[in-house]
Short mmCIF file of C-alpha atoms in Angstrom, two decimals:
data_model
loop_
_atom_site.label_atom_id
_atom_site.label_comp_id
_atom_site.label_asym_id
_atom_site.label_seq_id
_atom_site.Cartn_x
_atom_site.Cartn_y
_atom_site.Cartn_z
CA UNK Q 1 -2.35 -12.71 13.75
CA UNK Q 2 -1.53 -12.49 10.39
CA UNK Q 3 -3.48 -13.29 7.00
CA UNK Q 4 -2.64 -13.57 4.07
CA UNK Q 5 -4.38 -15.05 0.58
CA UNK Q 6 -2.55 -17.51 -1.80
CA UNK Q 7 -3.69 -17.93 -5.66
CA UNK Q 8 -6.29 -21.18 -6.26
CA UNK Q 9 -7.07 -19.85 -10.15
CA UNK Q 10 -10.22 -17.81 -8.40
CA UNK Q 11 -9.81 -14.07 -8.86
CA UNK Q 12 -10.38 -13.39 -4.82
CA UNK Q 13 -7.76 -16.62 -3.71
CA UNK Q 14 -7.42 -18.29 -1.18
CA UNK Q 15 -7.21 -17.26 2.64
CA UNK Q 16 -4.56 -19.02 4.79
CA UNK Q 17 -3.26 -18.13 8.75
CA UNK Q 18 0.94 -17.50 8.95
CA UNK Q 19 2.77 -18.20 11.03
CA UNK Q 20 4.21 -15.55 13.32
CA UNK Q 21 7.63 -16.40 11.80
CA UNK Q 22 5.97 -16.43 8.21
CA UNK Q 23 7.75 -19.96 7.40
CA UNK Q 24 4.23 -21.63 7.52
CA UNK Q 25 0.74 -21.16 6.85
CA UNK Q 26 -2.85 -23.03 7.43
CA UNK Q 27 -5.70 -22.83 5.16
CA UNK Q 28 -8.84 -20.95 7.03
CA UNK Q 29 -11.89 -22.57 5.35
CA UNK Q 30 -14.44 -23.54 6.31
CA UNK Q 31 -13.91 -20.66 8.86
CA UNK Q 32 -13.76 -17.99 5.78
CA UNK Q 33 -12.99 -19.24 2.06
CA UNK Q 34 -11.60 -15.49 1.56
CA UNK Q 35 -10.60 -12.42 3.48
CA UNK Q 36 -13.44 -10.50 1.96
CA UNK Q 37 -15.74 -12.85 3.37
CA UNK Q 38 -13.77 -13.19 7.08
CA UNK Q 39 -14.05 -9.15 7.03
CA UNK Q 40 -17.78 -8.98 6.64
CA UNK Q 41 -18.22 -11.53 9.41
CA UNK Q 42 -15.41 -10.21 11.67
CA UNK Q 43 -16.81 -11.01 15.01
CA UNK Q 44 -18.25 -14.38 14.21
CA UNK Q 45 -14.87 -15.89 12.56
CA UNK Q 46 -12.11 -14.04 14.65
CA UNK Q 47 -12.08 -16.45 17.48
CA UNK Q 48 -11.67 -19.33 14.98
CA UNK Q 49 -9.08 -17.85 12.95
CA UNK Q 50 -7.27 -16.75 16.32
CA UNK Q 51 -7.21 -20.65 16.70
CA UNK Q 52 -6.05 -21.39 13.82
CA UNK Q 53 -2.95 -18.57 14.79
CA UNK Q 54 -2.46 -20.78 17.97
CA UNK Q 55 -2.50 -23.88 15.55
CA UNK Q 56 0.11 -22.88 12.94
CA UNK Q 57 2.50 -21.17 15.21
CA UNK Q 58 2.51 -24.22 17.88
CA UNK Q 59 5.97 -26.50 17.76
CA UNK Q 60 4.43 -29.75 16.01
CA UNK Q 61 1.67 -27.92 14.21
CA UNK Q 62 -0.58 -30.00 12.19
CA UNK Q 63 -2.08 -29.82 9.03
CA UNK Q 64 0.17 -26.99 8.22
CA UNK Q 65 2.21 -26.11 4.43
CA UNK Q 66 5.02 -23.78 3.56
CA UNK Q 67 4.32 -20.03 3.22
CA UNK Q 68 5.77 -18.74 -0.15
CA UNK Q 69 5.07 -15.31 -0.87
CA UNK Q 70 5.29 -15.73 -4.18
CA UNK Q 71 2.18 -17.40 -4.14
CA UNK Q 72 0.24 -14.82 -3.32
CA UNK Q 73 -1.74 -12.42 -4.28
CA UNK Q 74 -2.80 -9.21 -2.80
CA UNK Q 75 -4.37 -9.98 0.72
CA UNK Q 76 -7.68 -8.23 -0.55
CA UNK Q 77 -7.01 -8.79 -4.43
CA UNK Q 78 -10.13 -6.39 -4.53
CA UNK Q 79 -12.73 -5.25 -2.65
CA UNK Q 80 -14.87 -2.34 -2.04
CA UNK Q 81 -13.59 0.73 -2.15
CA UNK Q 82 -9.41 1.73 -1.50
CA UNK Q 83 -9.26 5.44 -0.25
CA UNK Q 84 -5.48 7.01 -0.19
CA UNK Q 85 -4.38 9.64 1.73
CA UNK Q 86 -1.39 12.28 2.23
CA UNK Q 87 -0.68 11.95 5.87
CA UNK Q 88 3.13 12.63 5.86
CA UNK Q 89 2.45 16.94 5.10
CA UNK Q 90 6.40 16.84 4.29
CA UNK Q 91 5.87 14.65 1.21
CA UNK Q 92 2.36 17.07 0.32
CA UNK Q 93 4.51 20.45 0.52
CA UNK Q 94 7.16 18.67 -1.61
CA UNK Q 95 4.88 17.69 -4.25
CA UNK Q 96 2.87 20.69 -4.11
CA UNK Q 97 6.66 22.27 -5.47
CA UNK Q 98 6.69 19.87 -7.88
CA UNK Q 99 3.03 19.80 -9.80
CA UNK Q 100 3.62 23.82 -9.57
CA UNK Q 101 0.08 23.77 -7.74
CA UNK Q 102 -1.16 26.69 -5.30
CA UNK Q 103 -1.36 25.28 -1.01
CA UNK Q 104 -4.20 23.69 -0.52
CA UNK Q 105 -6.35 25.52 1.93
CA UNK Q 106 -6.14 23.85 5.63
CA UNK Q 107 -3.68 21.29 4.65
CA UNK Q 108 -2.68 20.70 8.17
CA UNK Q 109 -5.87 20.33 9.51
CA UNK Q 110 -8.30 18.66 6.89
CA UNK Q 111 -6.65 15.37 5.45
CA UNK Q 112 -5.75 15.09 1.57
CA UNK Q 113 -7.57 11.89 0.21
CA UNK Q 114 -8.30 10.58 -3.15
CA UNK Q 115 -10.30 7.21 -4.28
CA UNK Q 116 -8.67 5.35 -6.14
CA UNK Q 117 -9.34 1.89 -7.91
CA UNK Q 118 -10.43 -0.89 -5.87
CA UNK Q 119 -10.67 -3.98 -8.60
CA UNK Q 120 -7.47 -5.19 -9.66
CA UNK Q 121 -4.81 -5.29 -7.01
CA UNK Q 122 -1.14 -6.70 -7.39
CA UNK Q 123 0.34 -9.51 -5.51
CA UNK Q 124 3.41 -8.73 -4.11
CA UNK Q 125 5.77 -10.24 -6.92
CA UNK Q 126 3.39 -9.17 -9.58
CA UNK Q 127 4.94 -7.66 -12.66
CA UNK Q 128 4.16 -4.07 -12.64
CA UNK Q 129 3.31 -3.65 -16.54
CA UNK Q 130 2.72 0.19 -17.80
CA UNK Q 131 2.24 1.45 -21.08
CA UNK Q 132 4.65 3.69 -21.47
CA UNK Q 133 8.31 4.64 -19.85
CA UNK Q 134 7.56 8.14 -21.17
CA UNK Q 135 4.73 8.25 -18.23
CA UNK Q 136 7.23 9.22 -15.51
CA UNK Q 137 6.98 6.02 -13.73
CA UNK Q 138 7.44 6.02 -9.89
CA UNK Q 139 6.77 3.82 -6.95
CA UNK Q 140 4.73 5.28 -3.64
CA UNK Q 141 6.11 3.10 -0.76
CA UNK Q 142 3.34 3.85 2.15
CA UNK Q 143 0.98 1.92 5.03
CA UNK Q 144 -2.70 1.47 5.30
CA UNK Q 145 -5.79 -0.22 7.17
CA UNK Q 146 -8.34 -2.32 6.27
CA UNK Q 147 -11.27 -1.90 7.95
CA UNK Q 148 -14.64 -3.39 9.42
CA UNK Q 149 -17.86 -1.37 8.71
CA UNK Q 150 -17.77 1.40 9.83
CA UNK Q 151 -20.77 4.23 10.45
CA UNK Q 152 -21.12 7.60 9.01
CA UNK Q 153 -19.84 10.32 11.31
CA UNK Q 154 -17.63 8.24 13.12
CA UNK Q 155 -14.98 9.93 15.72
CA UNK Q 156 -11.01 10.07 14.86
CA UNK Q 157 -11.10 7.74 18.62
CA UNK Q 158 -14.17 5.57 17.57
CA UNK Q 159 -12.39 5.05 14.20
CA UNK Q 160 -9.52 3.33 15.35
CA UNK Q 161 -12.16 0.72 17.02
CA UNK Q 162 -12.80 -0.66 13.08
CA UNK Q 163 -9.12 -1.01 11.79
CA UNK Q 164 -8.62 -4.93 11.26
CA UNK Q 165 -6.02 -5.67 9.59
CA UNK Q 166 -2.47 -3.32 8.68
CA UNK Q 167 -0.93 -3.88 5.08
CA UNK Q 168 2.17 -2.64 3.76
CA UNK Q 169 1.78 -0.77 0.09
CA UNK Q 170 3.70 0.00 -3.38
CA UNK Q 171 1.13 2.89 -4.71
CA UNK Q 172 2.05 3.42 -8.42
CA UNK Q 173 2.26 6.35 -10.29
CA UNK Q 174 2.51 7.84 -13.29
CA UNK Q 175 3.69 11.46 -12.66
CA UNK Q 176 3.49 12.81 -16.25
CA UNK Q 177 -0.39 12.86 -15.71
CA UNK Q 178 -0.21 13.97 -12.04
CA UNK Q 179 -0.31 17.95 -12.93
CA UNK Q 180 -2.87 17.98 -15.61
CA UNK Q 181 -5.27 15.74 -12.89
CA UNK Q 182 -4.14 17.22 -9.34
CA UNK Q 183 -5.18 20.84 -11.50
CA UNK Q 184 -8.78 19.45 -12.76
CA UNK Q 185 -10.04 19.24 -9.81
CA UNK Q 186 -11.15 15.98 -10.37
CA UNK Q 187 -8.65 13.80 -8.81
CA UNK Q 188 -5.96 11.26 -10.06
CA UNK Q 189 -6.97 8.69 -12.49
CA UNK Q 190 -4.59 7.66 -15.29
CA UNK Q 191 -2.10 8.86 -12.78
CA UNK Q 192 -2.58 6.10 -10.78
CA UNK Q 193 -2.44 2.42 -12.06
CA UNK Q 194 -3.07 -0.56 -10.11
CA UNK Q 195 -2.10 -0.82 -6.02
CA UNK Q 196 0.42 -3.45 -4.96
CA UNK Q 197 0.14 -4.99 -1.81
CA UNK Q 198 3.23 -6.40 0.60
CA UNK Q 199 1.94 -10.73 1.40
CA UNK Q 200 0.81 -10.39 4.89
CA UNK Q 201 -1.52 -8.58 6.31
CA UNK Q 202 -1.48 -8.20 10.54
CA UNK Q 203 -3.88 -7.29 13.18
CA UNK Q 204 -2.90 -4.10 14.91
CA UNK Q 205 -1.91 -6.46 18.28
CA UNK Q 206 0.66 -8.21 16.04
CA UNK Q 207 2.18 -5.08 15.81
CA UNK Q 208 2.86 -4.50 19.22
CA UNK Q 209 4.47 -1.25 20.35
CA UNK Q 210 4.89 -0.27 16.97
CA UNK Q 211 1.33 0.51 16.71
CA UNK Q 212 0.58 3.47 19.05
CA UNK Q 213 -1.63 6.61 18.68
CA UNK Q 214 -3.13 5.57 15.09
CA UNK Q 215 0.36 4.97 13.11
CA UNK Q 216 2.74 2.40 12.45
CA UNK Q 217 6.42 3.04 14.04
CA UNK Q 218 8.32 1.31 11.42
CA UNK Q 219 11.06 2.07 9.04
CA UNK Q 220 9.78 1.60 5.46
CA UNK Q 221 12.47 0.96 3.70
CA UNK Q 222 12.51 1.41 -0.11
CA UNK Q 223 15.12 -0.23 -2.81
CA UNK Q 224 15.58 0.08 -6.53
CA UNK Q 225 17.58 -2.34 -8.71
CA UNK Q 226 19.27 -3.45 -5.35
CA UNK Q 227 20.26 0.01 -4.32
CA UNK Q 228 19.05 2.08 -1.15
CA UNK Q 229 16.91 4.26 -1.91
CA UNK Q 230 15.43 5.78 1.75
CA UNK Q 231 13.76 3.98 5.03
CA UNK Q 232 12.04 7.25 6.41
CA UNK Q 233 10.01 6.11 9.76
CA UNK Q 234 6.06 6.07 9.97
CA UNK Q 235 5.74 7.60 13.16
CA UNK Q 236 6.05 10.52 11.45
CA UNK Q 237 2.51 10.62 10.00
CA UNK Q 238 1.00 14.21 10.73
CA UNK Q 239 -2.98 12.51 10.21
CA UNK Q 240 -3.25 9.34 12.02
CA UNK Q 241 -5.16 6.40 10.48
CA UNK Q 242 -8.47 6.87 12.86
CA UNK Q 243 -8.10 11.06 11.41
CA UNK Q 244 -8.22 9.63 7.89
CA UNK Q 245 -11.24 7.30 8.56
CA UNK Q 246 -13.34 9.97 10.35
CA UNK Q 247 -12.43 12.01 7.36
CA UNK Q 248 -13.48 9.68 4.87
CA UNK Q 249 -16.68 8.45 6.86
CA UNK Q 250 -17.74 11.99 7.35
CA UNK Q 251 -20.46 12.17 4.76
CA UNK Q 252 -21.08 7.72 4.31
CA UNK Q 253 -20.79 4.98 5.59
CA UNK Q 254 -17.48 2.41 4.90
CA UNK Q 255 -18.27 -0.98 3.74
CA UNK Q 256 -16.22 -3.61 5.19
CA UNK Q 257 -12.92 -4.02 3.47
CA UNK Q 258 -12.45 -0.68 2.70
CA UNK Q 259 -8.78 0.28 2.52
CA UNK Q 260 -7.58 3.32 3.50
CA UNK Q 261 -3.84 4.29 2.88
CA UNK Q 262 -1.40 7.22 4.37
CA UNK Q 263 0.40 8.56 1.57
CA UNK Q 264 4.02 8.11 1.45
CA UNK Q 265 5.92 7.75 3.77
CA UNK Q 266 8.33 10.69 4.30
CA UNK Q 267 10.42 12.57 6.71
CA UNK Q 268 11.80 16.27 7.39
CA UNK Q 269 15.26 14.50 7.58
CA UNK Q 270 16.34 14.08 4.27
CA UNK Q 271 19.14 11.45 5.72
CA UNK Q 272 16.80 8.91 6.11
CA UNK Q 273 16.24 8.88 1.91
CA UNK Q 274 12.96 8.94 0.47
CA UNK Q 275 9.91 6.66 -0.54
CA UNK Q 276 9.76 7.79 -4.09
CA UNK Q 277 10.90 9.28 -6.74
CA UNK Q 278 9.39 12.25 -7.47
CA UNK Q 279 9.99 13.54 -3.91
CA UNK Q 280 13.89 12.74 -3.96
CA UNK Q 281 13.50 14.60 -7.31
CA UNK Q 282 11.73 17.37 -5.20
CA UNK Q 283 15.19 17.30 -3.02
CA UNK Q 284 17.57 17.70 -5.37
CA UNK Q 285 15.57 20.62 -6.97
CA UNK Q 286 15.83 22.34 -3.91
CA UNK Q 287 19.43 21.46 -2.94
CA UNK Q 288 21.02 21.72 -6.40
CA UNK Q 289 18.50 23.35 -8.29
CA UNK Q 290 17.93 20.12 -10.92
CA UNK Q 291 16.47 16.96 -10.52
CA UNK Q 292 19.28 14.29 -11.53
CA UNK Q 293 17.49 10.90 -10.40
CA UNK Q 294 15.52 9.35 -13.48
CA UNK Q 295 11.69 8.03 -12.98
CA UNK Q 296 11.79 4.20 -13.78
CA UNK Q 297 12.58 2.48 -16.80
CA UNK Q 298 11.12 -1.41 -17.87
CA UNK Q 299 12.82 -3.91 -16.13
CA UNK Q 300 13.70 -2.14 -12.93
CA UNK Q 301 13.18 -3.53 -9.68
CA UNK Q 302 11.33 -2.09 -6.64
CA UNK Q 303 12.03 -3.72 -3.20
CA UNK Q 304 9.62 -2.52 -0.39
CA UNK Q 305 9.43 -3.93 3.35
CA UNK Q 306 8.95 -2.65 6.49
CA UNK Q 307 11.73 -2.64 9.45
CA UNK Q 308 11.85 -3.65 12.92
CA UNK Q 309 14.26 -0.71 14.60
CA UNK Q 310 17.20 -3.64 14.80
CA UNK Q 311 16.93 -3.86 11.02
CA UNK Q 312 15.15 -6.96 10.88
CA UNK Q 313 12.44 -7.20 8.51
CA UNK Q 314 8.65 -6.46 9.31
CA UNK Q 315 5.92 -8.42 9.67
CA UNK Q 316 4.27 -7.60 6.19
CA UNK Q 317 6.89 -9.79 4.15
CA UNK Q 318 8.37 -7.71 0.58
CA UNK Q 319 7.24 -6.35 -2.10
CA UNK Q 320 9.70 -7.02 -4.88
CA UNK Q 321 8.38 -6.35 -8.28
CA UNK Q 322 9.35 -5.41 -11.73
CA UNK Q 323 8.20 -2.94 -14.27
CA UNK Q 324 7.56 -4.42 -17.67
CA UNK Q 325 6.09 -3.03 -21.00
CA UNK Q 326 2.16 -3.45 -20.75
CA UNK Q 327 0.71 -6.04 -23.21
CA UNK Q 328 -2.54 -4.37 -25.15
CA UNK Q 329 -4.90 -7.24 -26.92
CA UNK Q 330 -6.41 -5.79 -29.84
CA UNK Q 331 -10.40 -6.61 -30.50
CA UNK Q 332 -9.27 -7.38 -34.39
CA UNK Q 333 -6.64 -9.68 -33.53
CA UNK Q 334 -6.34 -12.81 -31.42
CA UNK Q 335 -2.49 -12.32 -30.57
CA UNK Q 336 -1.22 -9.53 -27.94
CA UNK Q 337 0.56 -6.92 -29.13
CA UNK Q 338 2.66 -4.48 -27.79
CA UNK Q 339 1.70 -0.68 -26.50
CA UNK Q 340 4.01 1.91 -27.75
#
């Protein structure tokens, strides 16, 4: 099945069924104005929206419209809490090179994981605007869950049990305040500005084979201004999603709609390109001792979707966005002006 939420002028949208060939889609009230609300009531509205799936995707379906991604916003355009993780270890030892920080003690066996903000998601042809070119900005192509509640203490096994829905991700950065934060001990904060979100949003079945053991076995393939820029593969994922739940759920409980991402995606191959910029930087360091690839500049494009292993595209739809110079309103004056 796949969800997704289109814009209605209310700042949590409007949920709609797509089709499996995301052409159409079906609105899903009464069943559940919102996704929020279907994910707090999982088991009373998933048979209904599973009929709704049968509905849309049937040859003369009824009461259907057009899907148009770039109606919509974020599946969850907020929600509770949105936990990200570093579950590819190639990407972690790359950027611990690159912030000049010590190994983090049992990186391989006790998952990296920061909370980040939860309130103000992109949709996935949102406008990416940032204060500042000067910020180092970069794009963080990666997967993640979204999950029922889910108990304190729960198993790695048990974990898996409470993923819902799988989303595809553009994590932003700002890596000119990455060192400064990943040394405080505190975690990232103006290092990371708000989370885009790919249109569609699946239930693990929809995946198919390409969700086994806990990952997604997908290209994600990454391009700027039109240009290749990597597809590494997902499989890869040292920590698999239900590892990254138990971690987070080890001390609390997770509310429902909690979103829990793996890092970014990278490989040991360094043929398959990267899924940002900092880490291709990280490459070239290493293979020509200087970084030659420039962080983002305003009016770039970013083009993130998944891949099928024929090429075709995923089941998450793209993320295709552009960076743009942040608009500040001052409290004096009634007209925006710009941040320099």
């Amino acid at each position: 099945m796949k969800l997704a939420t289109l814009r209605n002028g209310q700042r949590d949208g409007r949920l709609v069924v797509v089709s499996d060939d995301a052409r159409r889609c079906i609105g899903a009230c009464p069943v559940a104005p919102t996704l929020l609300d279907a994910l707090e009531r999982w088991s009373g509205v998933e048979p209904a929206l599973h009929d709704l799936a049968r509905t849309v995707n049937a040859p003369a379906a009824l009461g259907t419209m057009p899907f148009d991604a770039r109606q919509c916003l974020a599946p969850l355009p907020r929600t509770w809490q949105w936990l990200d993780g570093s579950a590819f270890l190639n990407h972690g030892h790359l950027m611990e090179r690159a912030f000049k920080v010590p190994p983090v003690a049992d990186f391989e066996t006790i998952p990296l994981m920061y909370q980040g903000a939860a309130d103000d998601f992109l949709g996935p042809h949102d406008d990416v605007a940032l204060p500042s070119e000067a910020d180092q900005i970069d794009f963080e192509g990666e997967f993640g869950v979204v999950l029922s509640e889910t108990p304190m203490g729960v198993t790695a096994e048990e974990a898996l049990q409470h993923v819902r829905l799988i989303v595809l991700i553009n994590d932003w950065s700002l890596r000119a305040f990455g060192p400064r934060e990943a040394k405080s001990g505190f975690g990232f904060l103006q290092a990371k500005p708000s989370t885009a979100f790919a249109p569609i949003a699946v239930t693990p079945d929809a995946l198919g084979p390409a969700w086994q053991g806990g990952r997604v076995h997908l290209r994600l393939q990454t391009q700027r201004n039109g240009e290749w820029f990597g597809h590494p593969h997902g499989g890869e994922m040292h920590f698999h999603f239900g590892q990254l739940i138990a971690h987070a759920a080890r001390t609390r409980k997770l509310s429902a709609g909690t979103i829990i991402g793996s890092g970014t995606v990278s490989n040991t191959d360094v043929n398959v390109g990267s899924s940002c910029i900092a880490e291709r930087r990280m490459v070239e360091v290493l293979a020509e001792g200087t970084p030659h690839t420039s962080f983002l500049r305003f009016r770039e494009r970013v083009r993130i979707t998944a891949l099928h292993p024929e090429g075709a595209e995923g089941p998450f739809g793209a993320l295709d966005q552009v960076v743009v110079m942040a608009l500040h309103e001052s409290p004096q004056k009634s007209s925006a002006v710009l941040v320099r």
